[in-house]
């Protein structure tokens, strides 16, 4: 038979490549298959099945029977043999014989090839196109001219065994060299016989399609093992990537939780430190440090806490989606632990701020009282100076009668003055007592000075009483007295005392916090000024008495002995003090007006803050309510909802300057030591807490939608399904609370086609579903728990058995795998990940360095019911907490 017959050499080589396994060969297809013996042997080799026993006779009938057995076996495999009969094969009909061989090749070498459910020929072509796609000058479109330059054959080999081909050195204009290179490499290293002739292919306008397909199918089968290993490696890489990412998220959570808890642990003792300082300046510095903490240090921690909760939620969602056990943080690092610590922090923070303000008020009051004490004590001590010496004088023993009477009147004037000073001594003692009660830091010196004044006052009282008794003993000797001087003394002393009290009041320090208080002081001062004309008349009357006495003395030529013997208050003193009172009045006016201006400024600050707070507070409340509505409404796709929420979040972030403005106004109020504001019910603390809750709530709501998208994409849920689930859930969520009760949930399931009617079978099914969506019997079903249930009902994920099967492929069907095999089949980082975590294999067939991939896969993909329920329960509880936080 001529070699010019299309496919002859290819079919012969293909047959010999299989017959060689049975220890035989053929030379001429039309001759060597005529008795049916080698034909039956070929079918047994390529199918792996036993055919009926052949007949060994030489007669034509024996040969026909053998060929018929072979044809019947081919037909039993679903192959229709058209116009091929045993007689034509026995008679050596070359065309029929080649047709039969092509039918066998199609059925046993090509038909089983299927890529993306295409036909055998299309599948083989698609496989070639994908494998050669990365190579330049290769464009496989068919099984004839696309292979003429030989580059496609070389590309197939290089793709799977790059060490056998130097592809970059091949030239498109040298097809014979290219073809021979591929044929020789395939025969030597891949055990693929040389089925084609390079010169025939190059010199033929359209190479034989069947010959090319037959030869290419040998490449497919040679590399199918590598394809299988690649598929297995891809599956393992996917599972490992999920696990590695989850471990990274766990490590990030642990670190962020540790850092946040450590910060809280450091900050709380500082906020709980209630050791008071001695001065206002020191306490104001503490207040400034606290403001710096609120403005600078705490806001980043609020963001970290929010991010921590989002990371925890995302991690649990990813674990549920991959059917992994729920993440349990280290002891003391649960989200609830962080929330408890944060609550403790905010309680300490609130108490600390209240304590600071109260301490500043106390110190301010103390400073005022201490200064008032020193002023009154100095006036009193100035007045008492020399009084003891005066009261101890024995001048009455040698005095004349008139002198004695003068001394008695003088003493009476002194007693009047002494009685007038009693009130000041009582005020000094009362101030000292108040300083003690308020824990004034310099109380010992105050007490010592007060005690000295009181002791001295007792001595003066005792001396006054003793002197009066001594003077009264000689009173009978006193008959005359200068009435005018006595009257002057009696009126001058109270008037002098009134002027001293007036000067003391005009110089008295005052502290007020409201406009009403300062206006009260101004009114009292105006009342005092209205008494000045009458006081001036009294002054002129007193001075008139002294003038009258002098006039009478001059008229009667009486030589007065100098100063008034009954008092030391001279007209010069009265005039001097009156002038001082006149000077102090406008100074008091100025001080009161300055304080009035200050209180008016403070009132402006109060109104300014209240105006802004009364806008910001309701705005925050409105936004919180709007977020609550958005979280339970369904408008557009999840991506549309996510974009809407992010735009909504941006609008909230853009509102931040209003919060900053309020902070600035609040700082001005605190710097002005304003402690109350009747114009608003909002405090800066209320605004801060509301703002932080608003930012946290919108971030959580966005994260919920992102997790729904993650659930939808990971579980293959379509947008229409997700909308149907959301619509059904919202329809039965009558109170828009974000969760369903048992009866509402049952109605929702019925609307989706579940058989949970009120009968024994329906109740059992409903109880099963409730155990999945509400394992802790809370009586509610959240939307996330509902979505998790629906996704588990409709999708599947990688199982431990699938991963074990993939590892077994990479291990070459062994019960163990080696580090060398892992490094060869997997990317470097994932290979090292497996090697570090796989336990040594302990089976009887173990070799040094053998690794147990079965236990590793089981731990990696633990999907038993307990783990699923635990994961679902934790996820459901967490989602319920999230939704409740948002609605609250």
Short mmCIF file of C-alpha atoms in Angstrom, two decimals, residues 105-454:
data_model
loop_
_atom_site.label_atom_id
_atom_site.label_comp_id
_atom_site.label_asym_id
_atom_site.label_seq_id
_atom_site.Cartn_x
_atom_site.Cartn_y
_atom_site.Cartn_z
CA UNK A 105 -9.36 6.44 17.27
CA UNK A 106 -12.39 8.73 17.48
CA UNK A 107 -14.07 6.55 20.09
CA UNK A 108 -11.12 5.65 22.32
CA UNK A 109 -8.64 8.52 21.83
CA UNK A 110 -10.71 11.59 21.02
CA UNK A 111 -14.35 11.16 22.07
CA UNK A 112 -13.56 11.31 25.82
CA UNK A 113 -11.95 14.74 25.38
CA UNK A 114 -14.38 17.42 26.58
CA UNK A 115 -13.51 21.01 27.47
CA UNK A 116 -16.39 23.15 28.72
CA UNK A 117 -18.94 20.57 27.50
CA UNK A 118 -18.00 20.93 23.82
CA UNK A 119 -17.81 18.09 21.30
CA UNK A 120 -14.69 15.95 21.11
CA UNK A 121 -13.21 17.77 18.13
CA UNK A 122 -14.16 21.23 19.45
CA UNK A 123 -12.96 20.31 22.91
CA UNK A 124 -9.56 19.18 21.62
CA UNK A 125 -9.29 22.35 19.51
CA UNK A 126 -10.25 24.56 22.51
CA UNK A 127 -7.64 22.78 24.67
CA UNK A 128 -4.96 23.48 22.03
CA UNK A 129 -5.98 27.14 21.73
CA UNK A 130 -5.79 27.73 25.48
CA UNK A 131 -2.45 26.01 25.90
CA UNK A 132 -0.81 27.87 22.96
CA UNK A 133 -2.45 31.27 23.54
CA UNK A 134 0.61 32.85 25.23
CA UNK A 135 2.99 31.98 22.36
CA UNK A 136 3.88 34.35 19.55
CA UNK A 137 3.29 33.30 15.91
CA UNK A 138 0.85 30.56 17.04
CA UNK A 139 -2.86 30.81 16.14
CA UNK A 140 -4.59 27.41 16.22
CA UNK A 141 -7.89 27.62 14.29
CA UNK A 142 -8.12 24.08 12.81
CA UNK A 143 -6.38 20.70 12.55
CA UNK A 144 -4.66 21.21 9.18
CA UNK A 145 -2.88 24.43 8.10
CA UNK A 146 -2.57 25.83 11.65
CA UNK A 147 0.08 23.14 12.33
CA UNK A 148 2.15 23.40 9.11
CA UNK A 149 4.94 25.59 10.51
CA UNK A 150 5.48 23.27 13.49
CA UNK A 151 5.33 26.07 16.08
CA UNK A 152 2.01 24.86 17.55
CA UNK A 153 3.49 21.37 18.28
CA UNK A 154 6.54 22.95 19.97
CA UNK A 155 4.31 25.34 21.97
CA UNK A 156 2.24 22.42 23.34
CA UNK A 157 5.39 20.66 24.55
CA UNK A 158 6.99 23.86 25.96
CA UNK A 159 3.79 24.76 27.84
CA UNK A 160 3.91 21.50 29.81
CA UNK A 161 7.65 20.65 29.72
CA UNK A 162 9.53 23.92 29.15
CA UNK A 163 12.89 22.27 29.82
CA UNK A 164 12.57 20.16 26.61
CA UNK A 165 12.07 23.00 24.10
CA UNK A 166 14.01 26.26 23.50
CA UNK A 167 10.99 27.94 21.97
CA UNK A 168 12.53 31.40 21.52
CA UNK A 169 15.15 29.94 19.14
CA UNK A 170 12.56 28.53 16.69
CA UNK A 171 11.89 30.38 13.41
CA UNK A 172 8.55 30.51 11.64
CA UNK A 173 10.29 30.34 8.23
CA UNK A 174 11.89 26.94 9.01
CA UNK A 175 8.84 24.62 9.37
CA UNK A 176 10.67 21.32 8.63
CA UNK A 177 13.18 21.93 11.45
CA UNK A 178 10.37 22.94 13.78
CA UNK A 179 8.27 19.84 12.98
CA UNK A 180 11.16 17.40 13.27
CA UNK A 181 12.23 18.99 16.57
CA UNK A 182 8.74 18.52 18.03
CA UNK A 183 8.39 14.93 16.68
CA UNK A 184 11.80 13.86 17.98
CA UNK A 185 11.31 15.41 21.45
CA UNK A 186 7.82 13.85 21.72
CA UNK A 187 9.12 10.39 20.78
CA UNK A 188 12.20 10.55 23.01
CA UNK A 189 10.83 12.17 26.18
CA UNK A 190 7.03 11.81 26.01
CA UNK A 191 6.75 8.28 24.58
CA UNK A 192 4.63 9.60 21.68
CA UNK A 193 5.60 7.72 18.47
CA UNK A 194 6.41 9.70 15.36
CA UNK A 195 3.12 9.47 13.48
CA UNK A 196 3.69 12.26 10.92
CA UNK A 197 6.31 13.15 8.32
CA UNK A 198 7.59 16.73 8.35
CA UNK A 199 8.16 16.93 4.58
CA UNK A 200 4.66 15.55 3.83
CA UNK A 201 3.07 18.19 6.05
CA UNK A 202 5.09 21.08 4.64
CA UNK A 203 4.63 20.01 1.02
CA UNK A 204 0.88 19.42 1.34
CA UNK A 205 -1.42 22.38 0.80
CA UNK A 206 -3.88 21.06 3.40
CA UNK A 207 -2.43 18.39 5.73
CA UNK A 208 -4.66 15.45 6.61
CA UNK A 209 -6.99 16.56 9.43
CA UNK A 210 -7.50 13.07 10.84
CA UNK A 211 -3.75 12.46 11.04
CA UNK A 212 -3.18 15.77 12.84
CA UNK A 213 -6.07 15.11 15.28
CA UNK A 214 -4.78 11.62 16.01
CA UNK A 215 -1.29 12.87 16.74
CA UNK A 216 -2.48 15.89 18.80
CA UNK A 217 -4.77 13.64 20.86
CA UNK A 218 -1.65 11.74 21.92
CA UNK A 219 -0.31 15.03 23.35
CA UNK A 220 -3.60 15.62 25.20
CA UNK A 221 -3.48 12.19 26.82
CA UNK A 222 0.23 12.53 27.60
CA UNK A 223 -0.41 15.79 29.42
CA UNK A 224 -3.79 14.90 30.93
CA UNK A 225 -2.05 13.83 34.13
CA UNK A 226 -0.44 17.25 34.38
CA UNK A 227 -3.83 18.84 33.71
CA UNK A 228 -5.35 16.81 36.49
CA UNK A 229 -2.53 17.81 38.83
CA UNK A 230 -2.97 21.48 37.83
CA UNK A 231 -6.69 21.32 38.65
CA UNK A 232 -5.94 19.72 42.01
CA UNK A 233 -3.25 22.31 42.76
CA UNK A 234 -5.66 25.14 41.89
CA UNK A 235 -8.26 23.79 44.29
CA UNK A 236 -5.70 23.49 47.09
CA UNK A 237 -4.33 26.98 46.39
CA UNK A 238 -7.83 28.42 46.60
CA UNK A 239 -8.52 26.76 49.95
CA UNK A 240 -5.10 27.73 51.33
CA UNK A 241 -5.51 31.33 50.18
CA UNK A 242 -8.80 31.61 52.06
CA UNK A 243 -7.22 30.11 55.18
CA UNK A 244 -4.14 32.37 54.97
CA UNK A 245 -6.24 35.48 54.52
CA UNK A 246 -8.42 34.49 57.48
CA UNK A 247 -5.31 33.92 59.63
CA UNK A 248 -4.00 37.37 58.66
CA UNK A 249 -7.35 38.89 59.62
CA UNK A 250 -7.24 37.04 62.96
CA UNK A 251 -3.70 38.28 63.64
CA UNK A 252 -4.70 41.84 62.71
CA UNK A 253 -7.73 41.62 65.03
CA UNK A 254 -5.64 40.29 67.93
CA UNK A 255 -3.04 43.07 67.52
CA UNK A 256 -5.61 45.85 67.15
CA UNK A 257 -7.62 44.51 70.11
CA UNK A 258 -4.46 44.26 72.26
CA UNK A 259 -3.38 47.81 71.38
CA UNK A 260 -6.85 49.22 72.05
CA UNK A 261 -7.24 47.37 75.38
CA UNK A 262 -3.75 48.46 76.44
CA UNK A 263 -4.63 52.10 75.65
CA UNK A 264 -7.85 51.80 77.64
CA UNK A 265 -5.93 50.17 80.50
CA UNK A 266 -3.42 53.07 80.53
CA UNK A 267 -6.07 55.78 80.19
CA UNK A 268 -8.62 54.71 82.83
CA UNK A 269 -6.24 55.14 85.85
CA UNK A 270 -5.40 58.64 84.57
CA UNK A 271 -9.11 59.49 84.34
CA UNK A 272 -9.78 57.97 87.77
CA UNK A 273 -7.03 60.00 89.43
CA UNK A 274 -8.91 62.42 91.70
CA UNK A 275 -6.00 63.94 93.60
CA UNK A 276 -6.86 67.68 93.83
CA UNK A 277 -4.29 70.40 93.20
CA UNK A 278 -3.69 73.41 95.41
CA UNK A 279 -4.21 76.17 92.85
CA UNK A 280 -6.66 77.02 90.07
CA UNK A 281 -3.77 77.21 87.60
CA UNK A 282 -2.80 73.58 88.29
CA UNK A 283 -6.40 72.39 87.97
CA UNK A 284 -6.92 74.39 84.77
CA UNK A 285 -3.84 72.67 83.32
CA UNK A 286 -5.47 69.34 84.16
CA UNK A 287 -8.61 70.52 82.39
CA UNK A 288 -6.58 71.56 79.33
CA UNK A 289 -4.89 68.12 79.32
CA UNK A 290 -8.36 66.55 79.39
CA UNK A 291 -9.52 68.72 76.47
CA UNK A 292 -6.42 67.69 74.53
CA UNK A 293 -7.29 64.05 75.25
CA UNK A 294 -10.84 64.55 73.92
CA UNK A 295 -9.73 66.49 70.82
CA UNK A 296 -6.55 64.65 69.85
CA UNK A 297 -6.11 61.28 71.55
CA UNK A 298 -9.59 59.79 71.80
CA UNK A 299 -11.02 60.33 68.24
CA UNK A 300 -8.46 57.97 66.57
CA UNK A 301 -9.30 55.33 69.20
CA UNK A 302 -13.01 55.70 68.40
CA UNK A 303 -12.15 54.96 64.76
CA UNK A 304 -9.97 51.99 65.80
CA UNK A 305 -12.82 50.55 67.89
CA UNK A 306 -15.26 50.91 64.99
CA UNK A 307 -12.73 49.36 62.56
CA UNK A 308 -12.12 46.50 64.99
CA UNK A 309 -15.82 45.63 65.07
CA UNK A 310 -16.03 45.84 61.26
CA UNK A 311 -12.96 43.57 60.87
CA UNK A 312 -14.43 41.06 63.33
CA UNK A 313 -17.74 41.05 61.46
CA UNK A 314 -16.05 40.67 58.05
CA UNK A 315 -13.84 37.83 59.34
CA UNK A 316 -16.83 35.92 60.77
CA UNK A 317 -18.70 36.39 57.48
CA UNK A 318 -15.75 35.01 55.48
CA UNK A 319 -15.44 32.05 57.84
CA UNK A 320 -19.14 31.27 57.48
CA UNK A 321 -18.97 31.57 53.69
CA UNK A 322 -16.10 29.05 53.55
CA UNK A 323 -17.72 26.76 56.15
CA UNK A 324 -14.87 27.35 58.60
CA UNK A 325 -15.22 27.42 62.39
CA UNK A 326 -16.05 30.81 63.84
CA UNK A 327 -13.12 32.90 65.07
CA UNK A 328 -12.80 32.99 68.86
CA UNK A 329 -10.39 35.76 69.98
CA UNK A 330 -7.97 35.23 72.83
CA UNK A 331 -9.37 35.39 76.33
CA UNK A 332 -10.19 38.94 77.28
CA UNK A 333 -10.11 40.23 73.67
CA UNK A 334 -13.71 39.58 72.63
CA UNK A 335 -15.69 42.48 71.15
CA UNK A 336 -17.77 42.40 74.35
CA UNK A 337 -14.57 42.76 76.42
CA UNK A 338 -13.55 45.81 74.40
CA UNK A 339 -17.07 47.28 74.71
CA UNK A 340 -16.99 46.73 78.50
CA UNK A 341 -13.59 48.40 78.71
CA UNK A 342 -14.81 51.27 76.54
CA UNK A 343 -17.90 51.73 78.74
CA UNK A 344 -15.67 51.83 81.83
CA UNK A 345 -13.47 54.40 80.04
CA UNK A 346 -16.42 56.67 79.22
CA UNK A 347 -17.78 56.40 82.78
CA UNK A 348 -14.38 57.39 84.15
CA UNK A 349 -14.16 60.15 81.54
CA UNK A 350 -17.52 61.65 82.50
CA UNK A 351 -16.71 61.48 86.22
CA UNK A 352 -13.30 63.03 85.61
CA UNK A 353 -14.70 66.04 83.75
CA UNK A 354 -17.34 66.64 86.45
CA UNK A 355 -14.67 66.40 89.13
CA UNK A 356 -12.38 68.87 87.34
CA UNK A 357 -15.11 71.48 86.99
CA UNK A 358 -16.22 71.05 90.61
CA UNK A 359 -12.60 71.37 91.79
CA UNK A 360 -12.11 74.56 89.78
CA UNK A 361 -15.31 76.00 91.27
CA UNK A 362 -14.14 75.01 94.75
CA UNK A 363 -10.68 76.54 94.28
CA UNK A 364 -12.17 79.69 92.80
CA UNK A 365 -14.44 80.01 95.84
CA UNK A 366 -11.51 79.26 98.14
CA UNK A 367 -9.31 81.95 96.54
CA UNK A 368 -12.13 84.47 96.89
CA UNK A 369 -12.77 83.55 100.54
CA UNK A 370 -9.06 83.52 101.40
CA UNK A 371 -8.56 87.00 99.94
CA UNK A 372 -11.68 88.23 101.75
CA UNK A 373 -10.36 86.72 105.00
CA UNK A 374 -6.98 88.42 104.61
CA UNK A 375 -8.58 91.78 103.82
CA UNK A 376 -10.96 91.74 106.79
CA UNK A 377 -8.24 90.37 109.11
CA UNK A 378 -5.84 93.15 108.06
CA UNK A 379 -8.49 95.84 108.69
CA UNK A 380 -9.31 94.37 112.08
CA UNK A 381 -5.68 93.97 113.09
CA UNK A 382 -5.03 97.54 112.03
CA UNK A 383 -7.93 98.70 114.20
CA UNK A 384 -6.85 96.68 117.28
CA UNK A 385 -3.28 97.90 117.10
CA UNK A 386 -2.46 99.68 120.39
CA UNK A 387 -5.87 98.99 121.93
CA UNK A 388 -4.53 96.65 124.62
CA UNK A 389 -1.97 99.24 125.75
CA UNK A 390 -4.68 101.90 125.86
CA UNK A 391 -7.00 99.75 127.96
CA UNK A 392 -4.20 98.92 130.40
CA UNK A 393 -3.36 102.60 131.16
CA UNK A 394 -3.71 103.81 134.79
CA UNK A 395 -4.21 107.47 133.83
CA UNK A 396 -7.41 107.70 135.83
CA UNK A 397 -5.48 107.37 139.09
CA UNK A 398 -3.98 110.90 138.86
CA UNK A 399 -6.58 112.56 136.63
CA UNK A 400 -8.82 115.41 137.69
CA UNK A 401 -12.59 115.06 137.93
CA UNK A 402 -13.08 116.52 134.53
CA UNK A 403 -10.35 114.30 133.17
CA UNK A 404 -12.03 111.24 134.70
CA UNK A 405 -15.38 112.12 133.22
CA UNK A 406 -13.64 112.61 129.91
CA UNK A 407 -12.01 109.20 130.25
CA UNK A 408 -15.42 107.63 131.04
CA UNK A 409 -17.00 109.17 127.99
CA UNK A 410 -14.02 108.21 125.90
CA UNK A 411 -14.35 104.65 127.15
CA UNK A 412 -18.04 104.64 126.31
CA UNK A 413 -17.18 105.73 122.80
CA UNK A 414 -14.59 102.95 122.61
CA UNK A 415 -17.15 100.38 123.77
CA UNK A 416 -19.49 101.61 121.07
CA UNK A 417 -16.69 101.22 118.55
CA UNK A 418 -15.84 97.79 120.02
CA UNK A 419 -19.42 96.62 119.65
CA UNK A 420 -19.45 97.86 116.06
CA UNK A 421 -16.37 95.70 115.33
CA UNK A 422 -18.00 92.55 116.79
CA UNK A 423 -19.70 91.83 113.45
CA UNK A 424 -16.35 91.96 111.60
CA UNK A 425 -14.79 89.47 114.05
CA UNK A 426 -17.74 87.10 113.54
CA UNK A 427 -17.37 87.45 109.76
CA UNK A 428 -13.66 86.62 110.03
CA UNK A 429 -14.43 83.48 112.07
CA UNK A 430 -17.21 82.43 109.67
CA UNK A 431 -14.90 82.80 106.64
CA UNK A 432 -12.19 80.78 108.37
CA UNK A 433 -14.75 78.04 109.15
CA UNK A 434 -15.89 77.92 105.50
CA UNK A 435 -12.28 77.68 104.31
CA UNK A 436 -11.81 74.69 106.61
CA UNK A 437 -14.99 73.02 105.34
CA UNK A 438 -13.85 73.52 101.71
CA UNK A 439 -10.44 71.98 102.52
CA UNK A 440 -8.34 75.09 101.77
CA UNK A 441 -4.72 74.06 101.37
CA UNK A 442 -3.41 76.88 103.63
CA UNK A 443 -6.01 76.30 106.35
CA UNK A 444 -3.40 75.98 109.15
CA UNK A 445 -2.17 79.56 108.69
CA UNK A 446 -5.75 80.83 108.33
CA UNK A 447 -6.77 79.05 111.54
CA UNK A 448 -3.74 80.38 113.40
CA UNK A 449 -4.46 83.96 112.36
CA UNK A 450 -8.17 83.60 113.14
CA UNK A 451 -7.39 82.14 116.55
CA UNK A 452 -5.01 84.99 117.29
CA UNK A 453 -7.70 87.53 116.37
CA UNK A 454 -10.33 85.75 118.52
#
